[in-house]
mmCIF file of C-alpha atoms in Angstrom:
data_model
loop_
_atom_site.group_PDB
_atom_site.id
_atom_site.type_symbol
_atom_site.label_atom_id
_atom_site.label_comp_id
_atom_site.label_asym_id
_atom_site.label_seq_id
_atom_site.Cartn_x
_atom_site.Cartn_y
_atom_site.Cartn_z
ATOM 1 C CA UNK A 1 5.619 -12.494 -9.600
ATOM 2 C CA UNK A 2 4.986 -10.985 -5.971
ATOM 3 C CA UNK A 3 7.702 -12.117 -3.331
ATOM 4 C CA UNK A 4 5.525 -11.920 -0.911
ATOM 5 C CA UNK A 5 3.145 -14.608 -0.979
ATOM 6 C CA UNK A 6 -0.480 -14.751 0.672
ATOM 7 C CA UNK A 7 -2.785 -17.958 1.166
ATOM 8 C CA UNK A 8 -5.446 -18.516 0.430
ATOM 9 C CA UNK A 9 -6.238 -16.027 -2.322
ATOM 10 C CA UNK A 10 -9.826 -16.561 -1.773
ATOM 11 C CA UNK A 11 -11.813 -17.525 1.816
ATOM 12 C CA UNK A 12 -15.360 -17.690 2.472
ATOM 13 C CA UNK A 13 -16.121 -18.121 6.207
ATOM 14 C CA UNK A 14 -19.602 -18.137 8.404
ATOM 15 C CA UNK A 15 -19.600 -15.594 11.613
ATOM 16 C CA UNK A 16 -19.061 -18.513 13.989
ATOM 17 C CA UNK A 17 -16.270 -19.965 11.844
ATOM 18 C CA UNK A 18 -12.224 -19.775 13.010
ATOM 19 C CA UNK A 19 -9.574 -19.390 9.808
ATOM 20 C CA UNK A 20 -5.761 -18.063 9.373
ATOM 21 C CA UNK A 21 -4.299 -16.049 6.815
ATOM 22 C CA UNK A 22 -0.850 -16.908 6.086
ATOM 23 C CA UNK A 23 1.664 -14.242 4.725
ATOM 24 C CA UNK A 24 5.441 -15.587 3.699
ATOM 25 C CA UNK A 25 8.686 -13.513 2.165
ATOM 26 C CA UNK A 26 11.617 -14.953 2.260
ATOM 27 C CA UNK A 27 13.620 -11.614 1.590
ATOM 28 C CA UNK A 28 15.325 -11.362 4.703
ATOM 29 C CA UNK A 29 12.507 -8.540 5.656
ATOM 30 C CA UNK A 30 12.357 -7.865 9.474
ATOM 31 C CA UNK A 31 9.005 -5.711 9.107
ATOM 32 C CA UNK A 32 5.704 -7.253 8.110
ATOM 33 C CA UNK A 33 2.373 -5.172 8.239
ATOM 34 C CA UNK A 34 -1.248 -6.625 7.680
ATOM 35 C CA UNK A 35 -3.569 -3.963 5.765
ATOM 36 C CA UNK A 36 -7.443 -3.796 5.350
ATOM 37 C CA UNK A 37 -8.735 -2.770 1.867
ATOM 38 C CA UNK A 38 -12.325 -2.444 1.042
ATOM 39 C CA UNK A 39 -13.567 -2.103 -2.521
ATOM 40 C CA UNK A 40 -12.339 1.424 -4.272
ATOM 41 C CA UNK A 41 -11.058 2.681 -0.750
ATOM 42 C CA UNK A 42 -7.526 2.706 0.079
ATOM 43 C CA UNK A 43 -5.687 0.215 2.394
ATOM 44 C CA UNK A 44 -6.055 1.170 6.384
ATOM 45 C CA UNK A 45 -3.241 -0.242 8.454
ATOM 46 C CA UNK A 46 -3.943 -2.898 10.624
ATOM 47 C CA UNK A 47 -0.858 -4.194 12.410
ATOM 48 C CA UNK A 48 2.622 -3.836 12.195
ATOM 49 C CA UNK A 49 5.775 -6.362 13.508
ATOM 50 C CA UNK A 50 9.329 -5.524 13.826
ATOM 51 C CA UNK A 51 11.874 -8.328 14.742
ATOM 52 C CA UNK A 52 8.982 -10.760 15.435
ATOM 53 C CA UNK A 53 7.281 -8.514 17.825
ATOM 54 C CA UNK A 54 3.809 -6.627 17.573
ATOM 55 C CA UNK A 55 5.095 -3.225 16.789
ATOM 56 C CA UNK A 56 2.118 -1.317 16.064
ATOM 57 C CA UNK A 57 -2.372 -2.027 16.753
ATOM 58 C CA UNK A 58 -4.419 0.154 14.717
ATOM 59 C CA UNK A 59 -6.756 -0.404 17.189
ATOM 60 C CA UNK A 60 -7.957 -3.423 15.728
ATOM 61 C CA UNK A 61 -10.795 -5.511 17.024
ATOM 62 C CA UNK A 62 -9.666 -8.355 19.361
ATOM 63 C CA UNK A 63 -11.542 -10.609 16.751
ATOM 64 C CA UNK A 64 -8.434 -10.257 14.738
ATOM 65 C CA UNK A 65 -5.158 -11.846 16.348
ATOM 66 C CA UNK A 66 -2.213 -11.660 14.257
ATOM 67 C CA UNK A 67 0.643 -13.739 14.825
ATOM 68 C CA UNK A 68 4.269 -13.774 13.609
ATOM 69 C CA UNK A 69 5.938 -17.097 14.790
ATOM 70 C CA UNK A 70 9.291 -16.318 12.662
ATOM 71 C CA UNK A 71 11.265 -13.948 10.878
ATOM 72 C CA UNK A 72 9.765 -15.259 7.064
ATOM 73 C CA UNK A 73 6.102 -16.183 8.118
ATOM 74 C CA UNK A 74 2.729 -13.679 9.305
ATOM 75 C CA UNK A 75 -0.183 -15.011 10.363
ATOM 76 C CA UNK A 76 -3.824 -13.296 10.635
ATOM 77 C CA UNK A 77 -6.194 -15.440 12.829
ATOM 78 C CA UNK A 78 -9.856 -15.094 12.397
ATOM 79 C CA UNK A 79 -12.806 -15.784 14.586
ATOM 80 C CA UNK A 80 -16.565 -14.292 15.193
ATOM 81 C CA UNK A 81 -15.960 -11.773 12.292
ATOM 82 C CA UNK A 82 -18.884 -9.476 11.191
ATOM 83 C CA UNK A 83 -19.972 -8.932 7.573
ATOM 84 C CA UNK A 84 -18.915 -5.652 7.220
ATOM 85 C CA UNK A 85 -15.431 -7.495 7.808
ATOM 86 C CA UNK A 86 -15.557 -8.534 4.373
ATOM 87 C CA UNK A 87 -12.430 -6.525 2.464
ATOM 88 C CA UNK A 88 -8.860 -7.805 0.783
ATOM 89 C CA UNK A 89 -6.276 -8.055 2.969
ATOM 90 C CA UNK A 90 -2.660 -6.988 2.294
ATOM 91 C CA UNK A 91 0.190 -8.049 3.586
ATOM 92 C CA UNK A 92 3.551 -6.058 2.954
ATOM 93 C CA UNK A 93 6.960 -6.222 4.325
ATOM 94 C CA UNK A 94 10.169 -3.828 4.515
ATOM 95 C CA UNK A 95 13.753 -4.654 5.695
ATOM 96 C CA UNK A 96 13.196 -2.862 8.766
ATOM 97 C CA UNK A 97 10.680 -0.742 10.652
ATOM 98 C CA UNK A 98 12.658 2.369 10.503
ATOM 99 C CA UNK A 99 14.793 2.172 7.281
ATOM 100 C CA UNK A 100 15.932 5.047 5.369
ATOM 101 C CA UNK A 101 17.875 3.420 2.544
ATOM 102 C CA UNK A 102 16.222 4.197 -0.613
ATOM 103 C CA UNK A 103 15.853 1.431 -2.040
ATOM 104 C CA UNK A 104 13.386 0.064 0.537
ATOM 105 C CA UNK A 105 9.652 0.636 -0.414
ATOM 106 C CA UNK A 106 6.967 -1.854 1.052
ATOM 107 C CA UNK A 107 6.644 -5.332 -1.366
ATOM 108 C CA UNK A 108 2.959 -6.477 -1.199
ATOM 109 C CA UNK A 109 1.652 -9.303 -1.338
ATOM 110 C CA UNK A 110 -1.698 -9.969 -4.129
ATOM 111 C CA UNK A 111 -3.907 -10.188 -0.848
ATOM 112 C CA UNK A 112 -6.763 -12.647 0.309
ATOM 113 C CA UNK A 113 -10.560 -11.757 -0.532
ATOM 114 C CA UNK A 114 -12.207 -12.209 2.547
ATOM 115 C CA UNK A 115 -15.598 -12.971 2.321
ATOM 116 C CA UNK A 116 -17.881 -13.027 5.475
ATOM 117 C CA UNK A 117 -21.367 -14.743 5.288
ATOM 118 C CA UNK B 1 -1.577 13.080 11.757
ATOM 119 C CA UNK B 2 -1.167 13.409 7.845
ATOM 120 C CA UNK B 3 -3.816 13.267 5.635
ATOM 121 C CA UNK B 4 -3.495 12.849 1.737
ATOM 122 C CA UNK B 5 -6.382 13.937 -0.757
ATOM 123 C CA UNK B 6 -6.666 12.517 -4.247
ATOM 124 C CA UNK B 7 -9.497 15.173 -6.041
ATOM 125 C CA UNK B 8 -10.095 12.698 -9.204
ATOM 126 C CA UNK B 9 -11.876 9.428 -8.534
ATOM 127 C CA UNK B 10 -11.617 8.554 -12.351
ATOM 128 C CA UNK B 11 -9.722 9.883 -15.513
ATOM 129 C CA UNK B 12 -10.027 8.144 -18.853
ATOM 130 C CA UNK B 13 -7.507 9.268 -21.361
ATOM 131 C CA UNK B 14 -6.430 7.285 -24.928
ATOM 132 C CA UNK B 15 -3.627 5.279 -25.556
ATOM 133 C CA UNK B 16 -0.239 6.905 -26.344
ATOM 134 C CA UNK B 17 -1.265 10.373 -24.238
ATOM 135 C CA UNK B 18 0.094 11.743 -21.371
ATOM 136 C CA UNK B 19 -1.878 12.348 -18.292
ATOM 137 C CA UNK B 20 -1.233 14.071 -15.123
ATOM 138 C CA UNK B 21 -2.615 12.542 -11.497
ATOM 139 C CA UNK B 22 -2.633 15.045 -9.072
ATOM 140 C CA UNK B 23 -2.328 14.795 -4.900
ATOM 141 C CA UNK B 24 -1.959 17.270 -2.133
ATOM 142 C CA UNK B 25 -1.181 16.518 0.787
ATOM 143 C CA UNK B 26 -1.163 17.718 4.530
ATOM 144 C CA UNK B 27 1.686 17.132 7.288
ATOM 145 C CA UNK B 28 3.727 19.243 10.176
ATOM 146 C CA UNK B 29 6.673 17.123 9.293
ATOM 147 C CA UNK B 30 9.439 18.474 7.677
ATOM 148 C CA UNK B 31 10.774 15.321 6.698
ATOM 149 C CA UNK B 32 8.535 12.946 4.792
ATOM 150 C CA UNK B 33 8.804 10.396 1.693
ATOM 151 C CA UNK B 34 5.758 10.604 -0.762
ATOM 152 C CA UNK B 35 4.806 7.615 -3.216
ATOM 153 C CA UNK B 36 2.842 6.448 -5.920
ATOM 154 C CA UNK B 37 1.288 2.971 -6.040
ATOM 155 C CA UNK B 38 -0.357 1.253 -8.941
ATOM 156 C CA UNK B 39 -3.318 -1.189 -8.075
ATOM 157 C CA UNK B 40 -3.804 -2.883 -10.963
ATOM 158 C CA UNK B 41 -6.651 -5.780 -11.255
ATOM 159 C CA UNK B 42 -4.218 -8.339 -9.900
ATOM 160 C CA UNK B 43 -4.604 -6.559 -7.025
ATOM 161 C CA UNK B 44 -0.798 -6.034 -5.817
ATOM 162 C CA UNK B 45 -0.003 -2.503 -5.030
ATOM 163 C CA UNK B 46 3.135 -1.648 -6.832
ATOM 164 C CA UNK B 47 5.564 0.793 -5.836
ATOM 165 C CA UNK B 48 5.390 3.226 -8.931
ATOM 166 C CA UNK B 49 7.574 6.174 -7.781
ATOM 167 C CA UNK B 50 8.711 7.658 -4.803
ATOM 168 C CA UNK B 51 9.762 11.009 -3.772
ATOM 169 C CA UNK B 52 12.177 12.318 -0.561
ATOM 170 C CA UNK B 53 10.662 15.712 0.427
ATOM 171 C CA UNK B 54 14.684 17.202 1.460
ATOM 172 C CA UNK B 55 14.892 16.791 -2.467
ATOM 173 C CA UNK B 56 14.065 19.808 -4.637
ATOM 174 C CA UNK B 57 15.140 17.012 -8.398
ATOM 175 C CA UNK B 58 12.054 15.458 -9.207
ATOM 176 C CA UNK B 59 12.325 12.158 -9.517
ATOM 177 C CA UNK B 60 11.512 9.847 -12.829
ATOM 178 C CA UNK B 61 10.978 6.527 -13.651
ATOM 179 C CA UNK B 62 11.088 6.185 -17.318
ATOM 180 C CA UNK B 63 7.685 7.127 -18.363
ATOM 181 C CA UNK B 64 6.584 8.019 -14.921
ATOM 182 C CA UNK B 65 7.846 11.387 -13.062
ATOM 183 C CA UNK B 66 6.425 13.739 -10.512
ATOM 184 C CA UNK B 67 5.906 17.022 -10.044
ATOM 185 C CA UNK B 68 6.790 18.503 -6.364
ATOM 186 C CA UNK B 69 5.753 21.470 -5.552
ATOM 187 C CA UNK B 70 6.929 21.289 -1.209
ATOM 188 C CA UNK B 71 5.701 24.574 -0.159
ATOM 189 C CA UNK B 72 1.926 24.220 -2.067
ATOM 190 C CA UNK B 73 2.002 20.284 -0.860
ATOM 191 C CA UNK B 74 1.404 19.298 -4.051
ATOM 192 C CA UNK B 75 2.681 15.577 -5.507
ATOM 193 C CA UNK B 76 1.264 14.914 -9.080
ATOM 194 C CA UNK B 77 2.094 12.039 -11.071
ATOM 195 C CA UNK B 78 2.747 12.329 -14.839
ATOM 196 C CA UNK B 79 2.303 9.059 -16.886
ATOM 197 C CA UNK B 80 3.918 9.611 -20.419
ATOM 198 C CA UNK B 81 3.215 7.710 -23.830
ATOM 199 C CA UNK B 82 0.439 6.152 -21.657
ATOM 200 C CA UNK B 83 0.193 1.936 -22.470
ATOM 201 C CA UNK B 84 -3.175 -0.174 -21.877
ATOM 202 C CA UNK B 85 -1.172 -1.658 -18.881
ATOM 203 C CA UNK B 86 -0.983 1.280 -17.155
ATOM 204 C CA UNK B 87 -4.952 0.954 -16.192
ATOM 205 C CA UNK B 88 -5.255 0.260 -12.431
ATOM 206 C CA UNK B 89 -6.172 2.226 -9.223
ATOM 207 C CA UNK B 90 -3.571 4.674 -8.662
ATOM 208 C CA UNK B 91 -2.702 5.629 -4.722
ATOM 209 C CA UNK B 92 -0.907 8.651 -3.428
ATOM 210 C CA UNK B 93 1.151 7.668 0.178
ATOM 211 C CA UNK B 94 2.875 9.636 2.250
ATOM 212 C CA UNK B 95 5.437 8.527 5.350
ATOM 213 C CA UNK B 96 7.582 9.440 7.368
ATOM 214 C CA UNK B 97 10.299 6.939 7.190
ATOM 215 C CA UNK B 98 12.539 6.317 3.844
ATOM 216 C CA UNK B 99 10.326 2.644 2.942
ATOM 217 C CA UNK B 100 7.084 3.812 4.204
ATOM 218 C CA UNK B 101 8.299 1.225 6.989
ATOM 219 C CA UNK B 102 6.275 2.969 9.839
ATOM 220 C CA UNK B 103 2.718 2.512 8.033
ATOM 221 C CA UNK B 104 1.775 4.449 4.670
ATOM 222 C CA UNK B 105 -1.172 7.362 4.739
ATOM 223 C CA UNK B 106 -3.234 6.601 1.712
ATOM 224 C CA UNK B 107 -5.043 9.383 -0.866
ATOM 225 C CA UNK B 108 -8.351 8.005 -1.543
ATOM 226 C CA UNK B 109 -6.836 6.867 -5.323
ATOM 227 C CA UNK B 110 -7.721 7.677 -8.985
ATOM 228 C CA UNK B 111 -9.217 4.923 -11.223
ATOM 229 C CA UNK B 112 -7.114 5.226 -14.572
ATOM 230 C CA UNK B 113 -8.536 4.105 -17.565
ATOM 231 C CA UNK B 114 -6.501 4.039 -20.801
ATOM 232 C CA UNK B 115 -8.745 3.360 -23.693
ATOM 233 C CA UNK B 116 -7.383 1.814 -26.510
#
């Protein structure tokens, strides 16, 4: 079982169409990170929050708003995507940005298949 | 910037072998955390093994250990007494902070197959 949980699993949305992903962990993590994945290509980072706040933008189109209203919950708002949008996106979070402990690898979530028609 | 280069999109090997996964990487750091992930089908990428580069030990898992070779850049993954579950996408990261907290840089993976 993943402890950090992503909804919906699958979504299926037209060009002109506005949906949310929806990321949750309730591990006390202050770091949550959205990541692109197509098929058989590694995952490219998207966005990164520390303490609630927009950390880092890969530079990500503006067509992509993410959103973390609280500490537990991440939110990936979608609207006018392309096809070539179409890709699994991660979510993953860490007890802090900068943490050194050891025992504090990224927990991912199982991701949402994005499909863009 | 860091880049990481996997050099085997696919290896196949039988139940019960071993099988070594290799990765080089680049970096000007001099103090970086490398990792293994496992993708498997389910699609969650799963912290296999993880490596601090100020540490000459290599470090194990139980069937899973790396060899570190710092001054070549060199990170390869050894999967003993391979199982059937150990098929998945396997991912080579490298960061600089201890959790991969500040983003990971991603090798382009290895598909793993173990064949029964």
């Amino acid at each position: 079982d993943t402890e950090v949980t992503q909804t919906p699993k699958h979504l299926v949305m037209g060009m002109t169409n506005k949906k949310s992903l929806k990321c949750e962990q309730h591990m006390g993590h202050r770091a949550m990170y959205w990541y692109k994945q197509k098929a058989k290509k590694p995952p490219e980072l998207m966005f990164v929050y520390s303490y609630e706040k927009l950390s880092i933008n890969e530079s990500v189109p503006s067509r992509f708003s993410p959103e973390c209203p609280n500490s537990s919950l991440l939110n990936l708002h979608l609207h006018a995507l392309q096809p070539e949008d179409s890709a699994l996106y991660l979510c993953a979070s860490s007890p802090t940005l900068s943490d050194r402990r050891p025992n504090s690898p990224l927990h991912f979530g199982n991701g949402t298949r994005l499909t863009v028609t | 910037a860091q880049t990481v280069t996997q050099s085997q999109p696919e290896m196949s090997v039988q139940e019960a072998e071993t099988v070594t996964l290799s990765c080089t990487y680049d970096t000007s750091e001099n103090n970086y955390y490398l990792f293994w992930y496992k993708q498997p089908p389910s699609r969650q990428m799963i912290l296999v093994i993880r490596q601090e580069a100020y540490k000459q030990q290599n470090a194990t898992e139980n069937r899973f250990s790396v060899n570190f070779q710092k001054a070549a850049k060199s990170f390869s993954l050894k999967i003993s007494d391979s199982q059937l579950g150990d098929t998945a996408m396997y991912f080579c990261a490298f960061s600089t902070s201890g959790g991969g907290a500040d983003g990971l840089t991603f090798g382009k993976g290895t598909h793993l197959i173990i064949q029964p």
